Short mmCIF file of C-alpha atoms and ligand atoms in Angstrom, two decimals:
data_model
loop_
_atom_site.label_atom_id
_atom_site.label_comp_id
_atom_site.label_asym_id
_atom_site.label_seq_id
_atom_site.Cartn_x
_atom_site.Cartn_y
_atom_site.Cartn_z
CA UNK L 454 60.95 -70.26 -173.05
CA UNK L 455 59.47 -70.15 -176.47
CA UNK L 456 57.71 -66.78 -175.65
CA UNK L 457 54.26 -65.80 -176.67
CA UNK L 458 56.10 -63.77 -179.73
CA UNK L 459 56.27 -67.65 -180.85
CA UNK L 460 52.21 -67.68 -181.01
CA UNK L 461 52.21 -64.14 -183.00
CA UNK L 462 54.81 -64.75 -185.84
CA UNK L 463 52.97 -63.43 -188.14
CA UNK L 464 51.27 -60.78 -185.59
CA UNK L 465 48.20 -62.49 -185.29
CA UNK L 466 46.34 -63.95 -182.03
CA UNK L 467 43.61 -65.84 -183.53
CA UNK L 468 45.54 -68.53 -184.86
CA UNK L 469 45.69 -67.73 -188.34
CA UNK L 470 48.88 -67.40 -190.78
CA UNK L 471 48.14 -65.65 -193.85
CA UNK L 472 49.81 -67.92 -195.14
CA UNK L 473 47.64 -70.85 -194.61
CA UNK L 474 44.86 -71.29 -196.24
CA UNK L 475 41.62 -70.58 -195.27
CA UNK L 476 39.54 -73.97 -196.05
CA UNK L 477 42.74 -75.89 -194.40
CA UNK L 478 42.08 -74.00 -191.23
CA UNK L 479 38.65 -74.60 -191.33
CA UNK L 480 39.48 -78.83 -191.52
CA UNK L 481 41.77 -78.35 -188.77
CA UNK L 482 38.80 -76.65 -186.65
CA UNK L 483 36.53 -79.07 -187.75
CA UNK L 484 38.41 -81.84 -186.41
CA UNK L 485 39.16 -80.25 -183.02
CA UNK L 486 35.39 -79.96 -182.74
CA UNK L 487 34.63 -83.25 -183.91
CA UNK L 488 36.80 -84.27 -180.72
CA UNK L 489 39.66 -85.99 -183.42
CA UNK L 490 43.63 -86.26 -181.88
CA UNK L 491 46.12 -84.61 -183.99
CA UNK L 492 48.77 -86.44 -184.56
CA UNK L 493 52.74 -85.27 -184.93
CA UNK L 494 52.15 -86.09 -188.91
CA UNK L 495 48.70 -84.27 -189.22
CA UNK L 496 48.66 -80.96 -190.79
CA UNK L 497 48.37 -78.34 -188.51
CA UNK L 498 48.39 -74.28 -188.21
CA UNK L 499 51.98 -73.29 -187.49
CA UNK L 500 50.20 -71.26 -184.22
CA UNK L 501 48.79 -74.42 -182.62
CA UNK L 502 52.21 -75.82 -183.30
CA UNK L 503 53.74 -73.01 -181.64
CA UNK L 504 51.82 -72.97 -178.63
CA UNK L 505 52.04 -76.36 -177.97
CA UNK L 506 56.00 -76.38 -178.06
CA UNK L 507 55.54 -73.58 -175.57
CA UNK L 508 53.30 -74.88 -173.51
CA UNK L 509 54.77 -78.25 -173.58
CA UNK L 510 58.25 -77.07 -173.06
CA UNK L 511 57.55 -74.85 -169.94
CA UNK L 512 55.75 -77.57 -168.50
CA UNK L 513 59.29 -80.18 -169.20
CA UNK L 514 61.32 -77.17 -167.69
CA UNK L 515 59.12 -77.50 -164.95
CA UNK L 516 59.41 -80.77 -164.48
CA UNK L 517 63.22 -80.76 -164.39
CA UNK L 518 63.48 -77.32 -162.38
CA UNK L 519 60.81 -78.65 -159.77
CA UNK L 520 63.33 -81.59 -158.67
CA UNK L 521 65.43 -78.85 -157.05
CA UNK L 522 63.15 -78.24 -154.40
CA UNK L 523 62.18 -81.41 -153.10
CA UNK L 524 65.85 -83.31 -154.03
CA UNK L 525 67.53 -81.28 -151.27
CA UNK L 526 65.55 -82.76 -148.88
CA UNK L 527 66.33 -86.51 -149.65
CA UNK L 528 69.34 -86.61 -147.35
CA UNK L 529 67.31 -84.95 -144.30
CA UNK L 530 64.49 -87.03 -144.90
CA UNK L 531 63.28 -87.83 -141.17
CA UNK L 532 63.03 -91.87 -141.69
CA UNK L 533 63.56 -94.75 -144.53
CA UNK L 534 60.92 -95.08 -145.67
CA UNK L 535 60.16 -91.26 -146.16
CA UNK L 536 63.32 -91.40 -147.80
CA UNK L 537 62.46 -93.87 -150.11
CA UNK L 538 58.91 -92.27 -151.24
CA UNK L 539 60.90 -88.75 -151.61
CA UNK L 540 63.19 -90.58 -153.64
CA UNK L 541 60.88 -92.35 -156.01
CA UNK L 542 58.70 -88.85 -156.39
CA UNK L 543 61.95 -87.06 -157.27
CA UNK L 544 63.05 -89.84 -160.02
CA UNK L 545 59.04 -89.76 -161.30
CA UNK L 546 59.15 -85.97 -161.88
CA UNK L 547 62.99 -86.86 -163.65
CA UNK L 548 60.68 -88.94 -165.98
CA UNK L 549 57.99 -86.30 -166.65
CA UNK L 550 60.46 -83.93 -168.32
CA UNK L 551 61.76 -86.88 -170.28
CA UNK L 552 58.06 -87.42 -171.63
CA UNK L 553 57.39 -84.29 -172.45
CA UNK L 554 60.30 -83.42 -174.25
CA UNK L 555 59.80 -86.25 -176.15
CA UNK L 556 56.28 -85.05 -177.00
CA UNK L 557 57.84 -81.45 -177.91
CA UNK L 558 60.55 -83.17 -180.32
CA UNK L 559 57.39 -84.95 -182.09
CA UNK L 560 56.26 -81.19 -182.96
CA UNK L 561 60.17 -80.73 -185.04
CA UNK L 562 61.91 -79.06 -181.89
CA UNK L 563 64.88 -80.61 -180.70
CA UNK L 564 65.57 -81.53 -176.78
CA UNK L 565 68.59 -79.46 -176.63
CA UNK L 566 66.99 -76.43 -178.50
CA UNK L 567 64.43 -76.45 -175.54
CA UNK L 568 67.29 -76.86 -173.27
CA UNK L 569 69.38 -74.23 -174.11
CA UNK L 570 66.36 -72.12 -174.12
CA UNK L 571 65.90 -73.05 -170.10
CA UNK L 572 69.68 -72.77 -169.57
CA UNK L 573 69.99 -69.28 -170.77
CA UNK L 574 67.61 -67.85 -169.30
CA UNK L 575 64.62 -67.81 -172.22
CA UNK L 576 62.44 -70.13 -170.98
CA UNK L 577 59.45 -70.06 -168.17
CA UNK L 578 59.42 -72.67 -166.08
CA UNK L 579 56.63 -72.66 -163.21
CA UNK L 580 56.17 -69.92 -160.89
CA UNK L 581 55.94 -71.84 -158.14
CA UNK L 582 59.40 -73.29 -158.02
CA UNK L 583 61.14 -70.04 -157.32
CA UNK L 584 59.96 -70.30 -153.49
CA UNK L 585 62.27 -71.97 -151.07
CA UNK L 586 61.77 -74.94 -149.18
CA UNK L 587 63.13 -74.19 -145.76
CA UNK L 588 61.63 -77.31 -143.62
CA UNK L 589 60.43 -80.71 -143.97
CA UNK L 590 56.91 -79.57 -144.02
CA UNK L 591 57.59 -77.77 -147.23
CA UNK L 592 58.20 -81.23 -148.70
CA UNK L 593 54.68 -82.23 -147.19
CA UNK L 594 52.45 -79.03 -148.34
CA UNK L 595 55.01 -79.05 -152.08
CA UNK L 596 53.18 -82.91 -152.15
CA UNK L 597 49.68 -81.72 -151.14
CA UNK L 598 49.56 -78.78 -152.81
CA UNK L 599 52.19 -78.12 -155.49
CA UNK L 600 50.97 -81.64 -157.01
CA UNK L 601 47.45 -81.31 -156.04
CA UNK L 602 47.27 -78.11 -158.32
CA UNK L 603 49.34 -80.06 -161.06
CA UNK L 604 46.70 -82.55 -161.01
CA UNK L 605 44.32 -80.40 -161.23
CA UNK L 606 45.64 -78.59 -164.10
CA UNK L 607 46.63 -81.94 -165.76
CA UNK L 608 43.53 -83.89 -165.45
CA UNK L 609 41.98 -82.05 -168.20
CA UNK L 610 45.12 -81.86 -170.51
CA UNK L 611 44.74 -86.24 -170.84
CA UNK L 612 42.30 -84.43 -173.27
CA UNK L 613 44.14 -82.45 -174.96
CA UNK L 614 43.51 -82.24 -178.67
CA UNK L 615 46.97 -83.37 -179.48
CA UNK L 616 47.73 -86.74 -179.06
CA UNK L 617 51.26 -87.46 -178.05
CA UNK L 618 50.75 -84.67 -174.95
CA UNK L 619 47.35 -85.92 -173.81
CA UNK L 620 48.78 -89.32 -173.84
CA UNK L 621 52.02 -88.51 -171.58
CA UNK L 622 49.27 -86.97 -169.19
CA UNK L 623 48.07 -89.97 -168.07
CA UNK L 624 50.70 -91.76 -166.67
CA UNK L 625 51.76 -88.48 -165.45
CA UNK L 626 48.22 -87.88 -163.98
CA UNK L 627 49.07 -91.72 -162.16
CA UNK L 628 51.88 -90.52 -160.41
CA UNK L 629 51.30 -87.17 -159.44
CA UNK L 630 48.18 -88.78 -157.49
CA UNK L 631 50.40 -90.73 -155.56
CA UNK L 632 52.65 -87.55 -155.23
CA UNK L 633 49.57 -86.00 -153.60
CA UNK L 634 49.06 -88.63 -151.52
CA UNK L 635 52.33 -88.72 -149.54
CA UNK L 636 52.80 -85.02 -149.24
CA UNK L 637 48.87 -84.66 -147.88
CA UNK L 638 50.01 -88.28 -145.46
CA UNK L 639 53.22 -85.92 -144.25
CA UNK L 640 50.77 -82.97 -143.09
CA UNK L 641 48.36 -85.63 -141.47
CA UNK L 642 51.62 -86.88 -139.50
CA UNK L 643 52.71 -83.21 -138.73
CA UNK L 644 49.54 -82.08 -138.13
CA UNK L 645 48.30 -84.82 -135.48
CA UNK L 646 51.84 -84.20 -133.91
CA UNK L 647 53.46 -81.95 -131.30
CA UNK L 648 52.71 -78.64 -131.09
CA UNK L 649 56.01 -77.25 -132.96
CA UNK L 650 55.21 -80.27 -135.79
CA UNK L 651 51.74 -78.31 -135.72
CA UNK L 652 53.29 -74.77 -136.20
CA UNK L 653 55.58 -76.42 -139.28
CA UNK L 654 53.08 -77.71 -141.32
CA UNK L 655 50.75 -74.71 -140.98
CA UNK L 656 53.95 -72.23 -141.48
CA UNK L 657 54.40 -74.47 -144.65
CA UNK L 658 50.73 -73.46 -145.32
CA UNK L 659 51.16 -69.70 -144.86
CA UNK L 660 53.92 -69.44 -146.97
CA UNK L 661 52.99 -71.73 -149.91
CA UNK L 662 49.31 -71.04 -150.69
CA UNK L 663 49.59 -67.73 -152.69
CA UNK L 664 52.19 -69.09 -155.00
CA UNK L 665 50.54 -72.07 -155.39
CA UNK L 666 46.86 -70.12 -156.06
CA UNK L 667 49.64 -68.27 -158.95
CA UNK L 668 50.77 -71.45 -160.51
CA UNK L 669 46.97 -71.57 -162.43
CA UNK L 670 48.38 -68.48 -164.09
CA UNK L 671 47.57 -64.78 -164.61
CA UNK L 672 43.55 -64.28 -164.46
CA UNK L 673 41.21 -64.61 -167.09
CA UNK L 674 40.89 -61.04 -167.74
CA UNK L 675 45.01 -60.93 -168.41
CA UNK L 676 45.26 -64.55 -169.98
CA UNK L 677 47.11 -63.86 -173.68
CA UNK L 678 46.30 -67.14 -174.67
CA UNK L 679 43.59 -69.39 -172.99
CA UNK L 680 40.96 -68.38 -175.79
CA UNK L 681 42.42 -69.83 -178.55
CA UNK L 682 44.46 -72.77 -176.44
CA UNK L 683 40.18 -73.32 -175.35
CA UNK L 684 38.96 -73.02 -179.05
CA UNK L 685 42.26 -75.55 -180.00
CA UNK L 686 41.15 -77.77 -177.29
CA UNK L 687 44.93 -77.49 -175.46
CA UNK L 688 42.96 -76.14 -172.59
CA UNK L 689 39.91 -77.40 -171.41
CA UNK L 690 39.20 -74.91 -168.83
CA UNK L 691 40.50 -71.49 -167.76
CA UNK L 692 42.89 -70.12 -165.34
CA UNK L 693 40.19 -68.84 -162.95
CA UNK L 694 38.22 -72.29 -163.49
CA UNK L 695 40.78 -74.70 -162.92
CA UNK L 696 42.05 -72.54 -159.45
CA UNK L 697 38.49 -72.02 -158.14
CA UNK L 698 38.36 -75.96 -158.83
CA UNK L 699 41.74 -76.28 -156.89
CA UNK L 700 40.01 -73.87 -153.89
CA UNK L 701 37.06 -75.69 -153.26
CA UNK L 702 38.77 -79.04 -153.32
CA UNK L 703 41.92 -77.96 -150.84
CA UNK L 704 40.11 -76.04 -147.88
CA UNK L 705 38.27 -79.17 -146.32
CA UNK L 706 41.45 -80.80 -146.72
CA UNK L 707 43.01 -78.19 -144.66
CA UNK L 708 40.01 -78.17 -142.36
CA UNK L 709 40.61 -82.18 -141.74
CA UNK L 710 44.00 -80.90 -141.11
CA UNK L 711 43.24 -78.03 -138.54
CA UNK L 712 45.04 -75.91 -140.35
CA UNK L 713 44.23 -72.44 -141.43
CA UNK L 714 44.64 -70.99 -144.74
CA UNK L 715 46.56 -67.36 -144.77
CA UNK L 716 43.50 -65.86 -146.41
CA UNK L 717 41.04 -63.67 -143.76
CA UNK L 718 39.32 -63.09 -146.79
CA UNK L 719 38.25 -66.44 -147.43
CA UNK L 720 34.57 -67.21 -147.86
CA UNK L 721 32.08 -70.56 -148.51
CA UNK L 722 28.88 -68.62 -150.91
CA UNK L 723 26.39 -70.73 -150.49
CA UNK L 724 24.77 -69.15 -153.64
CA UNK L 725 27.61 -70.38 -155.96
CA UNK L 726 28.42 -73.14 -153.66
CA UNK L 727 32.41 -72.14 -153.67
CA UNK L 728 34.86 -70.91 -151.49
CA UNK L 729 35.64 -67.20 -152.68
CA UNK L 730 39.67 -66.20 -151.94
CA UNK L 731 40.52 -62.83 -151.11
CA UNK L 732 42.43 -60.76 -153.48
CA UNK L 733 45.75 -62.72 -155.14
CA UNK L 734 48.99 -60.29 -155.20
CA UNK L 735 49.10 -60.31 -159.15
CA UNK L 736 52.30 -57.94 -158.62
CA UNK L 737 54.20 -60.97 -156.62
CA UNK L 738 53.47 -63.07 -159.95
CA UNK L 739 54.54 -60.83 -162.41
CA UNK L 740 57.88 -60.11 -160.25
CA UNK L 741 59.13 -63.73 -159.74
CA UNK L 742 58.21 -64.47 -163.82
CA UNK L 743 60.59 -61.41 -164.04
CA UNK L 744 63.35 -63.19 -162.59
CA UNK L 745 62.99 -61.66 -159.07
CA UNK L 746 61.89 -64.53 -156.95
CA UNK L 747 63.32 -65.33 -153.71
CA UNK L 748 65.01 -68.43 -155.65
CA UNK L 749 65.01 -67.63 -159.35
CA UNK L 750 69.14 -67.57 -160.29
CA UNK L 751 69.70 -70.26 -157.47
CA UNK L 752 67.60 -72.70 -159.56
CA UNK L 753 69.05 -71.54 -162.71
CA UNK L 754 72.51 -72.03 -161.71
CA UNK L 755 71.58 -74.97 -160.08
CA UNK L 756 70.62 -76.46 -163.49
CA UNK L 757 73.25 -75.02 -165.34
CA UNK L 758 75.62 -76.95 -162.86
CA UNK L 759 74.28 -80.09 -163.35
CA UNK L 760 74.25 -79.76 -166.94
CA UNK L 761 77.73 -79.12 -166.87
CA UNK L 762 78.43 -82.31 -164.56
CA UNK L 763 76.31 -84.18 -166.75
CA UNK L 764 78.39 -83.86 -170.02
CA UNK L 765 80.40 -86.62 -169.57
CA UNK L 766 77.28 -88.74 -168.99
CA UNK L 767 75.87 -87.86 -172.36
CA UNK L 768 79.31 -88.39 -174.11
CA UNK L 769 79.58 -91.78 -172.83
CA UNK L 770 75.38 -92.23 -173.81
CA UNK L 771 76.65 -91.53 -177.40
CA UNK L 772 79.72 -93.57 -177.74
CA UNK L 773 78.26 -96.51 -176.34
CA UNK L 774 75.18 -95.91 -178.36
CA UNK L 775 77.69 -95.71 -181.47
CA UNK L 776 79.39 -98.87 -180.87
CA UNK L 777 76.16 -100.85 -180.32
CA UNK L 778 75.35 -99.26 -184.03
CA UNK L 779 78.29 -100.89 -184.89
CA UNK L 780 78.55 -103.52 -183.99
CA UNK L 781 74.83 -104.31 -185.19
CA UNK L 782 75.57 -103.15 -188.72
N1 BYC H 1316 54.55 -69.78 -163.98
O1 BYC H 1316 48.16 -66.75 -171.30
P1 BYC H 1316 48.51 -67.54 -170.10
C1 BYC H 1316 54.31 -79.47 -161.74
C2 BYC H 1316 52.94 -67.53 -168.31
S1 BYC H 1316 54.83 -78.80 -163.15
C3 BYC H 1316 55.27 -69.28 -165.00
O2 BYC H 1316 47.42 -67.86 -169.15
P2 BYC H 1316 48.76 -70.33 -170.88
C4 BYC H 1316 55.19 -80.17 -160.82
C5 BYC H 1316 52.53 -68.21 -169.60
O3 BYC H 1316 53.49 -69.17 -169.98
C6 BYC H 1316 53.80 -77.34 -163.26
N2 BYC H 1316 54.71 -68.73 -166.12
O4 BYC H 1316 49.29 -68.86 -170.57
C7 BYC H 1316 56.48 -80.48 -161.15
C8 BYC H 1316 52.49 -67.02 -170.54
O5 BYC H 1316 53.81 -66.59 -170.87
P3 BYC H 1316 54.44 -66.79 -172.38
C9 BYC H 1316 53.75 -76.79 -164.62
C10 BYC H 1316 53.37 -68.73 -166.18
O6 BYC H 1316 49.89 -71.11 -171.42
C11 BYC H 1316 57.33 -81.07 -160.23
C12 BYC H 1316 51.94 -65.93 -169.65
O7 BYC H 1316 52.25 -66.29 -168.31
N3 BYC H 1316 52.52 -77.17 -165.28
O8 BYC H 1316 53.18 -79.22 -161.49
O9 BYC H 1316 47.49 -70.31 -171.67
C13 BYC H 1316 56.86 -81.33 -158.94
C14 BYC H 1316 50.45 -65.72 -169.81
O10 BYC H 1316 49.69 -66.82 -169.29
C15 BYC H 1316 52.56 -69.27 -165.18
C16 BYC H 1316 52.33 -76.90 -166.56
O11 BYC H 1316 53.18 -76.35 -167.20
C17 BYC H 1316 53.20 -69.81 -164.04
N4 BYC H 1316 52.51 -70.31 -163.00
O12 BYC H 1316 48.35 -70.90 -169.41
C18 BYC H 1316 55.57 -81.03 -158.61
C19 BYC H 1316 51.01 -77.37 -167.13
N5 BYC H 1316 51.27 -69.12 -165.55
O13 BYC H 1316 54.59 -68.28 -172.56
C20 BYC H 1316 54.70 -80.45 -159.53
C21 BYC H 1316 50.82 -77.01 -168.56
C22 BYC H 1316 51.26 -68.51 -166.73
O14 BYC H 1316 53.48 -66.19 -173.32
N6 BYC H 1316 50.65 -75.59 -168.77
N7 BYC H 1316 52.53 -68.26 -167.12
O15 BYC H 1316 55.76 -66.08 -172.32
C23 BYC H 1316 49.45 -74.95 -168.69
O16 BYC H 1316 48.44 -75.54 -168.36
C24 BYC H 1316 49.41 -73.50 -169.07
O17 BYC H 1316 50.57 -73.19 -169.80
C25 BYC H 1316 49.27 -72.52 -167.87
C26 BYC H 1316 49.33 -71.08 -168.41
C27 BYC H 1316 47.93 -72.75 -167.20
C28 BYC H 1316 50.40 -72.71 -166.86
#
């Protein structure tokens, strides 16, 4: 992943190269303010650059790496037509990370630069796909919740100040809803089921709902970059704002469910009007970024094996690609 070091080239956190001068950075404000898209040909501070081809990029690795997951479930899928939605969700996220690393190439970074980065190890991908998925239930509460948190997070980033992201978010936005849809419709099947279809979904629950609370990233307090991604207008809202969001949206859903989320802690304030969590194992985080995730090197090698399979796809890609030049010129 293009690390924060690629925000701080110059050492700096608040956005500014020394380089660049001061009334130019000033425009560039003024137009986030003033609402304006940037566009790929806009001038723009090397550090919003930067972030966005980080930000953008983990979220395409993401993408890609969060197939793994779900895709080994397609064969056990319990009917057709469950078969057939799993199917289409996989082949949608499949098209996300194509999106988005087109929108990272319109920033000057090249799809295999990003690529390599992933397949040796550099890049972040999401936290959250470094947890197994040991039942068919998983596939239900990855839909409900894995996507419901992606929406969450993406709804906002349709306004994103630069245009080429903000306008892959839509139709992204569009098909993770229907993502959400059919995991949540699995649970309501599972949940309204037998008693050991009951125990799966809410074992699906217990084991998913910490990593998914993590996937909003580190809190506030330890967030290197949400104030300037806010004052760029990459982020519309914080880490701690978009999960409390997430919170008070998912626990009536679970209650509809009769299911019970792992948290004794949890609390409705009727001051604030919000559910208040107990206390999130920031230490679990910080390990599986690390690399030390129950599934971190199984969905690395996983990609680096299909990469490796795939060569012969992209060869032929390019020599048929070559010969239509041809024969056109
Ligand atoms: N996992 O300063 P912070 C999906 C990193 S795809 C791993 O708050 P930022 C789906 C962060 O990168 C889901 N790393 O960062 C797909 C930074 O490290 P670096 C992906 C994380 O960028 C298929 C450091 O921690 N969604 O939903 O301001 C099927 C400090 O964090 C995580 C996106 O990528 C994490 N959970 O905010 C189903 C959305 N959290 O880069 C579903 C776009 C933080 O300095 N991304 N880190 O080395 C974002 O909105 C923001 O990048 C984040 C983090 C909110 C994730």
């Amino acid at each position: 992943m293009y690390s924060q070091g690629l925000d701080q080239r110059d050492g700096r956190h608040d956005g500014a190269n020394t380089a660049e001068p001061a009334e130019a950075l000033a425009r560039f404000q003024a137009r986030i303010d003033a609402e304006e898209k940037i566009e790929a040909n806009d001038w723009m501070p090397d550090a919003y650059r930067r972030t966005l081809i980080r930000q953008i990029s983990q979220h395409a690795h993401s993408e890609i790496v969060g197939m793994g997951p779900e895709g080994n479930w397609i064969t056990r899928a319990p009917s057709l037509r469950r078969k057939a939605a799993l199917l289409a969700k996989v082949q949608d996220e499949c098209g996300h990370g194509v999106y988005l690393y087109a929108a990272a190439e319109t920033l000057g970074v090249s799809r295999e630069e990003l690529v390599d980065a992933l397949l040796e190890g550099r890049a972040k991908y999401s936290s959250i796909f470094n947890y197994p998925t040991l039942t068919w239930a998983d596939i239900g509460a990855v839909g409900w919740l894995v996507d419901g948190a992606a929406i969450m997070n993406q709804i906002p980033l349709c306004r994103c100040s630069y245009g080429p992201y903000a306008r892959a978010m839509i139709r992204v936005c569009k098909e993770e809803s229907f993502h959400q849809r059919q995991g949540f419709e699995i649970m309501l099947t599972l949940s309204r089921g037998t008693a050991a279809q009951q125990a799966m979904a809410q074992d699906a629950l217990d084991r998913l709902w910490w990593p998914v609370l993590m996937m909003f990233g580190p809190p506030d307090t330890d967030s290197q970059h949400s104030d300037q991604s806010m004052r760029w207008k990459i982020k519309r809202f914080t880490n701690d704002g978009l999960r409390q969001k997430f919170i008070d949206a998912t626990v009536p859903q679970a209650q509809y469910l009769g299911l019970t989320i792992p948290d004794p802690a949890l609390r409705f304030d009727d001051a604030s009007g919000h559910w208040i969590s107990g206390p999130i194992d920031w230490a679990e985080f910080r390990r599986v970024l690390a690399g030390g995730g129950p599934c971190n090197r199984e969905r690395l090698e996983t990609r680096r094996r299909a990469h490796a399979e795939g060569a012969w796809v992209r060869a032929a890609a390019q020599a048929h690609a070559a010969r239509h030049e041809a024969k056109a010129a």
